[in-house]
Coordinates of C-alpha atoms in Angstrom, one line a residue:
M2 CA 87.0 -70.8 -31.7
E3 CA 83.8 -69.0 -30.8
T4 CA 80.6 -70.4 -32.2
T5 CA 77.0 -69.3 -31.7
L6 CA 74.0 -71.5 -31.1
R7 CA 70.3 -70.4 -30.7
G8 CA 67.5 -71.9 -28.7
V9 CA 64.5 -70.3 -27.1
G10 CA 65.2 -67.7 -24.4
V11 CA 62.7 -68.2 -21.6
S12 CA 64.2 -66.3 -18.6
H13 CA 66.0 -63.0 -18.9
G14 CA 69.6 -62.4 -17.8
V15 CA 73.1 -63.4 -18.8
A16 CA 75.1 -66.4 -17.4
I17 CA 78.8 -66.9 -18.2
G18 CA 80.5 -70.0 -16.9
E19 CA 81.6 -73.6 -17.4
V20 CA 79.3 -76.4 -18.5
R21 CA 78.1 -79.0 -16.0
H22 CA 75.7 -81.8 -17.1
M23 CA 72.7 -83.0 -15.1
G24 CA 73.2 -86.5 -13.6
T25 CA 70.7 -89.2 -14.6
A26 CA 69.7 -92.4 -12.9
V27 CA 70.0 -95.9 -14.5
L28 CA 67.0 -96.1 -16.8
E29 CA 67.0 -99.7 -17.8
P30 CA 68.0 -102.1 -14.9
P31 CA 68.9 -105.6 -16.1
A32 CA 65.9 -107.9 -16.3
K33 CA 65.8 -110.7 -13.8
R34 CA 63.3 -113.4 -12.9
I35 CA 62.4 -114.0 -9.3
P36 CA 61.1 -117.1 -7.6
A37 CA 57.6 -117.2 -6.3
E38 CA 58.7 -117.0 -2.7
D39 CA 60.3 -113.6 -3.4
V40 CA 57.2 -112.0 -4.8
E41 CA 55.9 -110.5 -1.6
R42 CA 59.3 -109.1 -0.7
E43 CA 59.8 -107.5 -4.1
Q44 CA 56.3 -106.0 -3.9
G45 CA 57.1 -104.5 -0.5
R46 CA 60.4 -103.0 -1.9
A47 CA 58.5 -101.4 -4.7
R48 CA 55.8 -100.0 -2.5
T49 CA 58.4 -98.6 0.0
A50 CA 60.4 -97.0 -2.9
M51 CA 57.4 -95.4 -4.4
E52 CA 56.2 -94.0 -1.1
A53 CA 59.7 -92.7 -0.2
V54 CA 59.9 -90.9 -3.6
A55 CA 56.4 -89.3 -3.1
A56 CA 57.4 -88.2 0.4
D57 CA 60.7 -86.7 -0.9
L58 CA 58.9 -84.8 -3.7
I59 CA 56.4 -83.4 -1.1
R60 CA 59.3 -82.3 1.1
R61 CA 61.0 -80.6 -1.8
G62 CA 57.7 -78.8 -2.6
D63 CA 57.3 -77.6 1.0
L64 CA 60.8 -76.2 0.8
A65 CA 60.3 -74.5 -2.6
G66 CA 56.7 -73.2 -2.1
G67 CA 54.6 -71.4 -4.7
D68 CA 54.2 -72.7 -8.2
A69 CA 57.0 -75.2 -7.6
Q70 CA 55.1 -76.8 -4.7
A71 CA 52.0 -77.4 -6.8
V72 CA 54.1 -79.0 -9.6
L73 CA 56.0 -81.3 -7.2
E74 CA 52.9 -82.3 -5.4
A75 CA 51.4 -83.3 -8.7
Q76 CA 54.5 -85.4 -9.3
A77 CA 54.1 -87.0 -5.9
L78 CA 50.6 -88.1 -6.9
M79 CA 52.2 -90.0 -9.8
A80 CA 54.4 -91.9 -7.4
Q81 CA 51.3 -92.7 -5.3
D82 CA 49.0 -93.6 -8.2
P83 CA 47.1 -96.8 -7.1
E84 CA 46.7 -98.0 -10.7
L85 CA 50.5 -97.7 -11.4
M86 CA 51.2 -99.5 -8.1
A87 CA 48.7 -102.3 -9.0
D88 CA 50.4 -102.7 -12.4
V89 CA 53.9 -102.9 -10.7
E90 CA 52.6 -105.6 -8.3
R91 CA 51.0 -107.5 -11.1
R92 CA 54.3 -107.6 -13.0
I93 CA 56.2 -108.8 -9.9
T94 CA 53.6 -111.5 -9.4
V95 CA 54.4 -113.0 -12.8
G96 CA 58.2 -113.0 -12.1
S97 CA 59.7 -109.5 -12.7
G98 CA 62.0 -107.9 -10.1
A99 CA 60.9 -104.7 -8.5
E100 CA 63.2 -102.5 -10.6
H101 CA 62.2 -103.9 -13.9
A102 CA 58.5 -104.0 -12.9
V103 CA 58.6 -100.3 -12.2
C104 CA 60.3 -99.5 -15.5
D105 CA 57.7 -101.6 -17.5
A106 CA 54.7 -100.2 -15.7
F107 CA 55.8 -96.6 -16.2
A108 CA 56.7 -97.3 -19.8
A109 CA 53.1 -98.6 -20.4
Y110 CA 51.6 -95.5 -18.8
R111 CA 54.0 -93.3 -20.8
A112 CA 52.9 -95.0 -24.0
L113 CA 49.3 -94.4 -23.1
L114 CA 49.9 -90.7 -22.7
A115 CA 51.8 -90.5 -26.0
G116 CA 48.9 -92.3 -27.7
A117 CA 46.6 -89.5 -26.5
G118 CA 48.4 -87.0 -28.8
E119 CA 51.1 -86.1 -26.3
Y120 CA 49.2 -83.2 -25.0
L121 CA 50.6 -84.3 -21.7
A122 CA 54.2 -84.2 -22.9
G123 CA 55.2 -82.0 -20.0
R124 CA 53.7 -84.6 -17.6
V125 CA 55.5 -87.3 -19.6
A126 CA 58.8 -85.7 -18.7
D127 CA 57.7 -85.5 -15.0
L128 CA 56.6 -89.1 -15.2
D129 CA 60.1 -90.1 -16.4
D130 CA 61.7 -88.3 -13.5
V131 CA 59.5 -90.1 -11.0
R132 CA 60.4 -93.4 -12.6
N133 CA 64.1 -92.6 -12.5
R134 CA 63.9 -91.7 -8.8
I135 CA 62.0 -94.9 -7.8
V136 CA 64.5 -97.1 -9.8
A137 CA 67.5 -95.3 -8.4
R138 CA 66.2 -95.8 -4.9
L139 CA 65.6 -99.5 -5.6
L140 CA 69.1 -99.9 -7.1
G141 CA 70.8 -97.9 -4.3
V142 CA 72.4 -95.5 -6.8
P143 CA 72.5 -91.7 -6.6
M144 CA 69.2 -89.9 -7.5
P145 CA 69.1 -88.0 -10.8
G146 CA 69.8 -84.4 -10.0
L147 CA 72.2 -81.5 -10.0
P148 CA 76.0 -82.1 -10.3
E149 CA 78.2 -81.6 -7.3
S150 CA 80.4 -78.5 -7.7
D151 CA 82.1 -76.0 -5.5
E152 CA 82.2 -73.4 -8.3
P153 CA 79.3 -71.7 -10.1
Y154 CA 78.4 -73.3 -13.4
V155 CA 75.9 -73.3 -16.3
L156 CA 73.7 -76.4 -16.1
I157 CA 73.0 -78.5 -19.3
A158 CA 70.3 -81.1 -19.4
R159 CA 68.0 -82.9 -21.8
D160 CA 65.2 -81.5 -19.8
L161 CA 64.9 -80.4 -16.2
A162 CA 62.5 -82.1 -13.8
P163 CA 60.5 -79.7 -11.6
A164 CA 62.0 -81.4 -8.5
D165 CA 65.4 -80.1 -9.6
T166 CA 64.5 -76.8 -11.0
A167 CA 62.5 -75.8 -7.9
L168 CA 65.5 -76.1 -5.6
L169 CA 68.2 -74.5 -7.9
D170 CA 70.6 -72.3 -5.9
P171 CA 71.0 -69.2 -8.1
S172 CA 74.4 -68.5 -6.5
L173 CA 75.7 -71.8 -7.8
V174 CA 73.6 -72.5 -10.9
L175 CA 74.3 -69.4 -13.0
G176 CA 71.8 -70.4 -15.7
F177 CA 70.6 -73.5 -17.6
V178 CA 70.2 -74.8 -21.1
T179 CA 68.0 -77.7 -22.1
E180 CA 67.5 -79.7 -25.3
E181 CA 63.8 -80.0 -24.8
G182 CA 61.0 -77.9 -23.3
G183 CA 59.3 -74.7 -24.5
P184 CA 58.6 -71.2 -23.3
T185 CA 55.7 -72.4 -21.2
S186 CA 57.1 -75.6 -19.8
H187 CA 57.3 -76.2 -16.1
S188 CA 61.1 -75.6 -16.1
A189 CA 60.7 -72.3 -18.0
I190 CA 58.1 -71.0 -15.6
L191 CA 60.1 -71.9 -12.6
A192 CA 63.3 -70.4 -14.0
R193 CA 61.5 -67.1 -14.4
A194 CA 60.2 -67.3 -10.9
L195 CA 63.8 -67.9 -9.6
G196 CA 65.3 -65.2 -11.8
V197 CA 67.7 -67.7 -13.4
P198 CA 68.7 -67.1 -17.0
A199 CA 67.5 -70.0 -19.1
V200 CA 67.4 -71.2 -22.7
V201 CA 65.3 -74.2 -23.8
A202 CA 64.7 -76.2 -27.0
L203 CA 68.4 -76.1 -28.1
P204 CA 69.1 -79.2 -30.2
G205 CA 72.5 -80.8 -29.4
A206 CA 72.9 -79.1 -26.1
G207 CA 73.9 -82.4 -24.5
E208 CA 76.9 -82.5 -26.9
L209 CA 78.6 -79.5 -25.2
A210 CA 81.6 -80.9 -23.4
E211 CA 81.9 -80.8 -19.7
G212 CA 83.9 -77.8 -18.6
T213 CA 83.3 -75.8 -21.9
M214 CA 83.0 -72.1 -21.3
I215 CA 79.7 -70.7 -22.6
A216 CA 77.8 -67.4 -22.3
V217 CA 74.0 -67.7 -22.2
D218 CA 71.6 -64.9 -23.1
G219 CA 68.3 -65.8 -21.6
G220 CA 66.6 -63.0 -23.4
T221 CA 67.6 -63.7 -27.0
G222 CA 68.2 -67.5 -26.6
E223 CA 71.8 -67.2 -27.9
I224 CA 74.5 -69.5 -26.6
F225 CA 78.1 -68.4 -27.3
V226 CA 80.5 -71.4 -27.0
N227 CA 84.1 -70.5 -26.1
P228 CA 83.3 -66.8 -26.2
S229 CA 86.1 -64.3 -26.6
K230 CA 87.3 -62.2 -23.7
E231 CA 85.8 -59.1 -25.4
K232 CA 82.5 -60.8 -25.8
T233 CA 82.2 -61.9 -22.1
E234 CA 83.3 -58.5 -20.9
R235 CA 80.8 -56.8 -23.0
M236 CA 78.0 -59.1 -22.0
A237 CA 78.9 -58.8 -18.3
A238 CA 79.0 -55.0 -18.6
E239 CA 75.6 -54.9 -20.3
A240 CA 74.2 -57.2 -17.6
A241 CA 75.6 -54.9 -14.8
E242 CA 74.1 -51.9 -16.6
R243 CA 70.8 -53.6 -16.8
K244 CA 70.8 -54.6 -13.2
A245 CA 71.5 -50.9 -12.2
S246 CA 68.7 -49.8 -14.4
L247 CA 66.3 -52.2 -12.8
A248 CA 67.3 -51.1 -9.3
A249 CA 66.6 -47.5 -10.2
S250 CA 63.1 -48.2 -11.7
T251 CA 60.4 -48.1 -9.0
G252 CA 56.7 -47.2 -8.7
P253 CA 53.7 -48.1 -10.8
G254 CA 54.0 -49.4 -14.3
A255 CA 53.7 -46.6 -16.9
T256 CA 55.0 -45.5 -20.2
S257 CA 57.4 -42.5 -20.4
D258 CA 54.5 -40.1 -21.1
G259 CA 52.5 -41.3 -18.1
H260 CA 50.1 -43.9 -19.6
R261 CA 49.4 -46.3 -16.7
V262 CA 49.8 -50.0 -17.2
P263 CA 49.4 -51.8 -13.8
L264 CA 52.1 -54.5 -13.3
L265 CA 50.6 -57.4 -11.4
A266 CA 52.0 -60.7 -10.2
N267 CA 51.1 -64.3 -11.1
V268 CA 51.0 -66.3 -7.8
G269 CA 50.4 -69.9 -7.0
G270 CA 49.6 -69.4 -3.3
P271 CA 50.6 -67.5 -0.2
A272 CA 54.3 -68.6 -0.5
D273 CA 54.6 -66.5 -3.7
V274 CA 53.4 -63.3 -2.1
P275 CA 56.6 -62.0 -0.4
A276 CA 58.5 -62.0 -3.8
A277 CA 55.6 -60.2 -5.5
V278 CA 55.5 -57.5 -2.8
E279 CA 59.2 -57.1 -2.9
A280 CA 59.1 -56.7 -6.7
G281 CA 56.6 -53.9 -6.3
A282 CA 53.6 -55.7 -7.8
E283 CA 50.5 -53.5 -7.8
G284 CA 48.4 -56.5 -7.1
V285 CA 47.8 -60.0 -8.4
G286 CA 46.7 -60.6 -12.0
L287 CA 46.5 -64.4 -11.7
F288 CA 46.0 -66.2 -8.5
R289 CA 46.2 -69.9 -9.4
T290 CA 44.1 -71.8 -6.9
E291 CA 45.0 -75.4 -8.1
F292 CA 47.7 -75.7 -5.3
L293 CA 44.9 -76.2 -2.8
F294 CA 43.3 -79.0 -4.7
L295 CA 46.5 -81.0 -5.3
D296 CA 46.9 -82.0 -1.6
D297 CA 44.3 -84.7 -2.0
S298 CA 43.2 -85.9 -5.4
E299 CA 40.3 -87.8 -3.9
Q300 CA 38.3 -84.8 -2.6
A301 CA 38.1 -81.0 -2.7
P302 CA 39.6 -79.0 0.1
S303 CA 37.1 -77.8 2.8
E304 CA 35.6 -74.3 2.6
D305 CA 37.4 -73.3 5.7
K306 CA 40.8 -74.4 4.3
Q307 CA 40.1 -72.4 1.2
V308 CA 39.1 -69.3 3.1
E309 CA 42.3 -69.3 5.1
A310 CA 44.5 -69.6 2.0
Y311 CA 42.7 -67.0 0.0
R312 CA 42.7 -64.4 2.8
Q313 CA 46.5 -64.7 3.2
V314 CA 46.9 -63.5 -0.4
L315 CA 44.1 -60.8 -0.2
E316 CA 45.5 -59.3 3.0
A317 CA 48.9 -58.8 1.3
F318 CA 47.4 -56.3 -1.2
P319 CA 45.0 -54.2 0.9
E320 CA 44.7 -51.4 -1.6
G321 CA 45.5 -53.5 -4.7
R322 CA 43.7 -55.7 -7.2
V323 CA 43.7 -59.4 -6.8
V324 CA 42.4 -61.5 -9.7
V325 CA 41.6 -65.1 -8.7
R326 CA 41.2 -67.9 -11.3
V327 CA 38.8 -70.5 -10.1
L328 CA 40.0 -74.1 -10.3
D329 CA 41.4 -75.1 -13.7
A330 CA 41.3 -78.9 -13.5
G331 CA 41.7 -81.3 -16.4
A332 CA 44.2 -82.0 -19.1
D333 CA 47.7 -81.7 -17.5
K334 CA 46.1 -81.1 -14.1
P335 CA 43.8 -84.1 -13.5
L336 CA 42.0 -84.7 -10.2
D337 CA 40.6 -88.1 -9.5
F338 CA 37.4 -86.8 -8.0
L339 CA 36.7 -84.3 -10.9
T340 CA 38.2 -85.3 -14.2
P341 CA 37.5 -88.3 -16.4
A342 CA 40.4 -90.7 -16.8
D343 CA 39.5 -92.1 -20.2
E344 CA 39.2 -89.0 -22.4
P345 CA 41.0 -89.6 -25.7
N346 CA 42.3 -86.0 -25.8
P347 CA 42.0 -84.2 -22.4
A348 CA 43.1 -80.9 -23.9
L349 CA 40.0 -80.7 -26.0
G350 CA 37.7 -82.3 -23.5
V351 CA 36.2 -81.5 -20.1
R352 CA 38.6 -78.9 -18.7
G353 CA 38.5 -75.7 -16.7
L354 CA 35.0 -74.1 -16.5
R355 CA 33.5 -77.2 -18.2
T356 CA 34.7 -79.3 -15.3
L357 CA 33.3 -76.9 -12.7
L358 CA 29.9 -76.7 -14.4
D359 CA 29.7 -80.5 -14.4
H360 CA 30.5 -80.3 -10.6
P361 CA 28.6 -77.2 -9.5
E362 CA 29.1 -78.0 -5.8
V363 CA 32.9 -77.6 -6.2
L364 CA 32.4 -74.2 -7.9
R365 CA 29.9 -73.1 -5.3
T366 CA 32.2 -73.9 -2.4
Q367 CA 35.1 -72.1 -4.0
L368 CA 33.0 -69.0 -4.7
R369 CA 31.6 -69.0 -1.1
A370 CA 35.1 -69.3 0.3
L371 CA 36.3 -66.3 -1.8
A372 CA 33.3 -64.3 -0.6
K373 CA 34.1 -65.0 3.1
A374 CA 37.8 -64.4 2.6
S375 CA 37.3 -60.9 1.2
E376 CA 34.8 -59.8 3.9
G377 CA 36.0 -56.6 5.6
L378 CA 39.0 -56.2 3.3
P379 CA 39.5 -53.1 1.1
V380 CA 41.1 -55.2 -1.6
Q381 CA 39.6 -55.1 -5.1
L382 CA 38.7 -58.7 -5.6
E383 CA 38.1 -60.0 -9.2
V384 CA 37.2 -63.6 -10.0
M385 CA 37.6 -65.2 -13.4
A386 CA 36.8 -68.5 -15.1
P387 CA 39.3 -70.5 -17.2
M388 CA 38.6 -71.9 -20.6
V389 CA 35.6 -69.8 -21.5
A390 CA 34.5 -70.6 -25.0
D391 CA 31.5 -68.4 -25.6
R392 CA 28.8 -66.1 -24.1
R393 CA 26.9 -69.1 -22.7
D394 CA 29.9 -70.1 -20.7
A395 CA 30.4 -66.6 -19.4
K396 CA 26.8 -66.3 -18.4
A397 CA 26.9 -69.6 -16.5
F398 CA 29.9 -68.4 -14.6
A399 CA 28.5 -65.0 -13.8
D400 CA 25.2 -66.5 -12.6
A401 CA 27.1 -68.9 -10.3
C402 CA 29.1 -66.0 -8.8
R403 CA 25.9 -64.0 -8.1
E404 CA 24.2 -67.1 -6.6
A405 CA 27.2 -67.5 -4.2
G406 CA 26.8 -64.0 -3.0
L407 CA 30.2 -63.0 -4.3
R408 CA 30.7 -59.2 -4.3
A409 CA 33.4 -58.9 -6.8
K410 CA 34.0 -58.3 -10.5
F411 CA 33.4 -61.4 -12.7
G412 CA 35.7 -62.1 -15.6
A413 CA 36.6 -64.5 -18.3
M414 CA 39.9 -65.9 -19.5
V415 CA 40.6 -65.7 -23.2
E416 CA 42.5 -69.0 -23.9
I417 CA 40.4 -70.3 -26.8
P418 CA 40.4 -68.5 -30.2
S419 CA 36.5 -68.4 -30.2
A420 CA 36.6 -66.3 -27.0
A421 CA 38.9 -63.7 -28.8
L422 CA 36.8 -63.7 -31.9
R423 CA 33.6 -63.2 -30.0
A424 CA 35.0 -61.1 -27.1
R425 CA 32.3 -58.4 -27.3
S426 CA 29.6 -61.0 -26.9
I427 CA 31.3 -62.5 -23.8
L428 CA 31.8 -59.0 -22.3
R429 CA 28.0 -58.6 -22.3
E430 CA 28.1 -61.1 -19.4
V431 CA 31.3 -60.3 -17.5
E432 CA 33.2 -57.2 -16.5
F433 CA 36.8 -58.0 -17.7
L434 CA 38.9 -60.2 -19.9
S435 CA 42.3 -61.8 -19.1
L436 CA 44.4 -63.3 -21.8
G437 CA 46.1 -66.6 -21.0
T438 CA 48.6 -66.4 -23.9
N439 CA 50.1 -69.8 -23.2
D440 CA 46.9 -71.8 -23.9
L441 CA 45.7 -69.3 -26.5
A442 CA 48.9 -70.0 -28.5
Q443 CA 48.5 -73.7 -28.0
Y444 CA 44.9 -73.8 -29.3
T445 CA 45.5 -71.2 -32.1
F446 CA 48.4 -73.2 -33.6
A447 CA 47.5 -76.8 -32.5
A448 CA 50.9 -76.9 -30.9
D449 CA 51.3 -78.5 -27.5
R450 CA 52.8 -76.0 -25.1
Q451 CA 55.1 -78.7 -23.6
V452 CA 56.6 -80.1 -26.8
G453 CA 59.9 -78.5 -27.8
A454 CA 59.6 -79.7 -31.4
V455 CA 56.7 -77.1 -31.9
S456 CA 58.1 -74.4 -29.7
R457 CA 58.3 -71.9 -32.6
L458 CA 54.5 -72.0 -32.7
Q459 CA 54.4 -71.3 -29.0
D460 CA 56.3 -68.1 -29.5
P461 CA 54.0 -65.3 -28.2
W462 CA 55.4 -63.0 -30.9
Q463 CA 53.5 -65.0 -33.6
P464 CA 51.5 -62.3 -35.5
A465 CA 48.3 -64.4 -35.5
L466 CA 48.5 -64.5 -31.7
L467 CA 49.0 -60.7 -31.6
D468 CA 45.9 -60.4 -33.9
L469 CA 43.8 -62.2 -31.3
V470 CA 45.2 -60.1 -28.5
A471 CA 44.3 -57.0 -30.5
L472 CA 40.7 -58.2 -31.1
S473 CA 40.2 -58.9 -27.4
A474 CA 41.6 -55.5 -26.4
E475 CA 39.6 -53.6 -29.0
A476 CA 36.4 -55.4 -27.8
A477 CA 37.1 -54.5 -24.2
K478 CA 37.7 -50.8 -25.1
A479 CA 34.5 -50.7 -27.1
E480 CA 32.6 -52.0 -24.1
G481 CA 34.4 -49.8 -21.6
K482 CA 35.9 -52.7 -19.8
S483 CA 39.4 -53.9 -19.0
C484 CA 41.6 -56.5 -20.8
G485 CA 44.8 -57.8 -19.2
V486 CA 47.4 -60.4 -20.1
C487 CA 48.3 -63.0 -17.5
G488 CA 50.2 -65.4 -19.7
E489 CA 53.9 -65.7 -20.0
A490 CA 53.9 -63.2 -22.9
A491 CA 53.7 -60.4 -20.3
S492 CA 57.1 -61.3 -18.9
D493 CA 58.9 -60.3 -22.1
P494 CA 59.8 -56.6 -21.6
L495 CA 59.8 -55.8 -25.3
L496 CA 56.6 -57.7 -25.9
A497 CA 55.1 -55.9 -22.9
C498 CA 55.5 -52.7 -24.8
V499 CA 53.8 -54.2 -27.9
L500 CA 50.9 -55.5 -25.8
T501 CA 50.5 -52.1 -24.3
G502 CA 50.4 -50.7 -27.9
L503 CA 47.7 -53.3 -28.7
G504 CA 45.5 -51.8 -26.0
V505 CA 46.0 -54.2 -23.1
T506 CA 45.2 -52.5 -19.9
S507 CA 47.3 -54.5 -17.4
L508 CA 50.2 -57.0 -17.4
S509 CA 50.7 -59.9 -15.0
M510 CA 53.8 -62.0 -14.7
G511 CA 56.2 -63.9 -12.4
A512 CA 57.5 -61.5 -9.7
A513 CA 61.1 -61.7 -11.1
S514 CA 60.0 -60.2 -14.4
I515 CA 58.3 -57.1 -13.0
P516 CA 61.4 -54.9 -12.6
Y517 CA 62.5 -55.7 -16.2
V518 CA 59.1 -54.9 -17.6
R519 CA 58.7 -51.7 -15.5
A520 CA 62.1 -50.4 -16.6
T521 CA 61.5 -51.1 -20.3
L522 CA 58.0 -49.6 -20.4
A523 CA 59.3 -46.4 -18.8
Q524 CA 61.6 -45.8 -21.8
Y525 CA 58.9 -45.4 -24.4
T526 CA 55.7 -43.4 -25.0
L527 CA 52.3 -44.9 -25.7
A528 CA 52.5 -43.7 -29.3
Q529 CA 55.8 -45.6 -29.7
C530 CA 54.3 -48.7 -28.3
E531 CA 51.4 -48.4 -30.7
R532 CA 53.7 -48.0 -33.7
A533 CA 55.7 -51.0 -32.5
A534 CA 52.5 -53.1 -32.2
A535 CA 51.4 -52.1 -35.7
A536 CA 54.8 -53.0 -37.1
A537 CA 54.8 -56.4 -35.4
R538 CA 51.3 -57.3 -36.7
A539 CA 52.3 -56.3 -40.2
T540 CA 54.8 -59.2 -40.4
D541 CA 54.5 -62.9 -41.1
T542 CA 56.7 -64.6 -38.5
A543 CA 57.6 -64.3 -34.9
E544 CA 61.2 -63.4 -35.7
E545 CA 60.1 -60.7 -38.1
A546 CA 57.5 -59.4 -35.5
R547 CA 60.2 -59.1 -32.8
G548 CA 62.6 -57.4 -35.2
A549 CA 60.1 -54.9 -36.5
A550 CA 59.0 -53.9 -33.0
Q551 CA 62.6 -53.6 -31.9
A552 CA 63.4 -51.4 -34.9
V553 CA 60.5 -49.0 -34.1
L554 CA 61.4 -48.7 -30.5
S555 CA 65.1 -48.2 -31.2
G556 CA 64.3 -45.5 -33.7
E557 CA 65.8 -47.3 -36.7

C-alpha cells in the first residue's frame, strides 16, 4: 500500500528506485586491558590509523574538488588533531587498547562540543565519521560508506558524512534520504552541488526496509513508499518535462517581462569554476576563500599562493562579476593560528570579520593578494566581509580595503539581524549588501543550522526571515546600491521569484541550481513576483508562505 512521508527537500529532482542503506563501522569495540609492554605498539597502531584516515580524506577531497575538498580537509584536520592524539596515547598508557582509546577520546571531545550548545552539531557528525573510520581501520573491518550495488538505488542513512557525499556517483545513487541534517548541512550543500535529489530530517527513514521501492521528490520533501505505477509514471514524466524545460532555458536571468536578475554561482575554489561556466553563471556571487586556509591550520597561506588561486577564478569570468568573501574563520571553521579554542559558544564569539580585525595582518595579506590577482583583468571584482554587525564593522573593513590599495567595490554580508535592521547605516560605508540566509536564519531563530530537530526554523520561507530580506533590499534601493542573496535560499526556484519580488538585485547559488532558477524566473513578470512576495510575508508560517506564493504564481 502506498504511503507518504515528508522530510525537508534540499536538492531538486525526482529519484525513483529501491532502498539501500548506508553501511556503518563498528562503533563500540570490546574493551580490553593491555599489558605495559604493549603500550608502545598500541600507540603506534593508533597513530598509523589516524594518519592513514587523514591521508584518505585528503585524497577524497582532491578527487572531489570544490566545496567538498574544503569539508574533507577540515575532517582530515580532526584525524590529525594533536590534542586528540595525545588523549588517545594517554588512555593507552593506562591500559586501554588502541580501538577503545580512540572511541573514548573521541567521545570526550564530542561531549565537549555538545556542552558548548551543539553549535558544532554538523562537525559532531563529521567527528563521528572520522572516529568510525579510524576504528574500522584498527579492527580491519570495512570502512563506513556506500553500499555495493550493480543497480541504481536510493540511499538511506542516519546522516551522510561529507567523505561519502562528495564522491557519490549520480548514475548509481539516484538520490538520498537522511534522518538527520538540515537544509544548510554539509550533505545538503554537496547534494545540490552534485545535482542529486535529496531529502533530509525525515524521522524513521532508517526503518524503511532494504529493497523497498520509493519515489523521492527533492523539491517538496515528499517520500512515496511503494508508489503506484501511475504515481511513478506521472513523476517520471514531470521530471522529464522539467529537464527539457531546463535545457531550453538559456541566457541571463530575467523575469518574463525583461526585469534582469543576474544569476551567479557560489564557488569554493578553482575546481568549482567549470560547472559554474557550463551552467551559464553570469559571474560569482560568493567565492568562499576558506579552502586556501584549511591546508595548514598552523599558518595562513602565502600571498603568492593566494594570488594564484584567486586569479584562476577571476580569469574565468572576464566580463562578469566576482564577489569574494574574505576569510570566514571561527565557529564551525576553526583555525589553530586564528581562532580561540576555549570559547564557550563560538557561534556568538570571535568569528568572521571579528577574527580578521583581531589579526589585521591576515586581512591585509588577503586584500593585497586580491589586488594583485585582479591587475590587468576586466573582471568586476567585489570584496565583502562576513558577519558584519553594524556600521563600525563596515567602516573598519572598508578602511582596510582602501589601505591595501584594493580597487574594487567593498560590501558587507547580512548574516546578523542587526545588519538587516540597520542596513541603511551600514550602506553609508560600503557599496553593496549580500544576504547569507543560512546564518541569518540561524541567528534570527536561535536555531543551529546543522541540527535536524530545529530544521523548520532554518526554512528560508519563514516570514520573519523574508521580512529581514525585505528590509535589506529596501535600504539598498533607497541608497541606490545593490543587495544580493548568496545563501541557500537563492537555490529554491519558487523562493527565487519571491526574493526578486522583495527587491533583491542578484541571486547566487550552487551551479546545479542555476538552470532551475533561470527557467522558473522566466515564467513570471516582476509584478507577479512582487505579489507573491507580499502574499508570503502576510502569512505566519513557512508552509503558509510557500503555499501563498505558489497560489499567486499559479493564478489561483
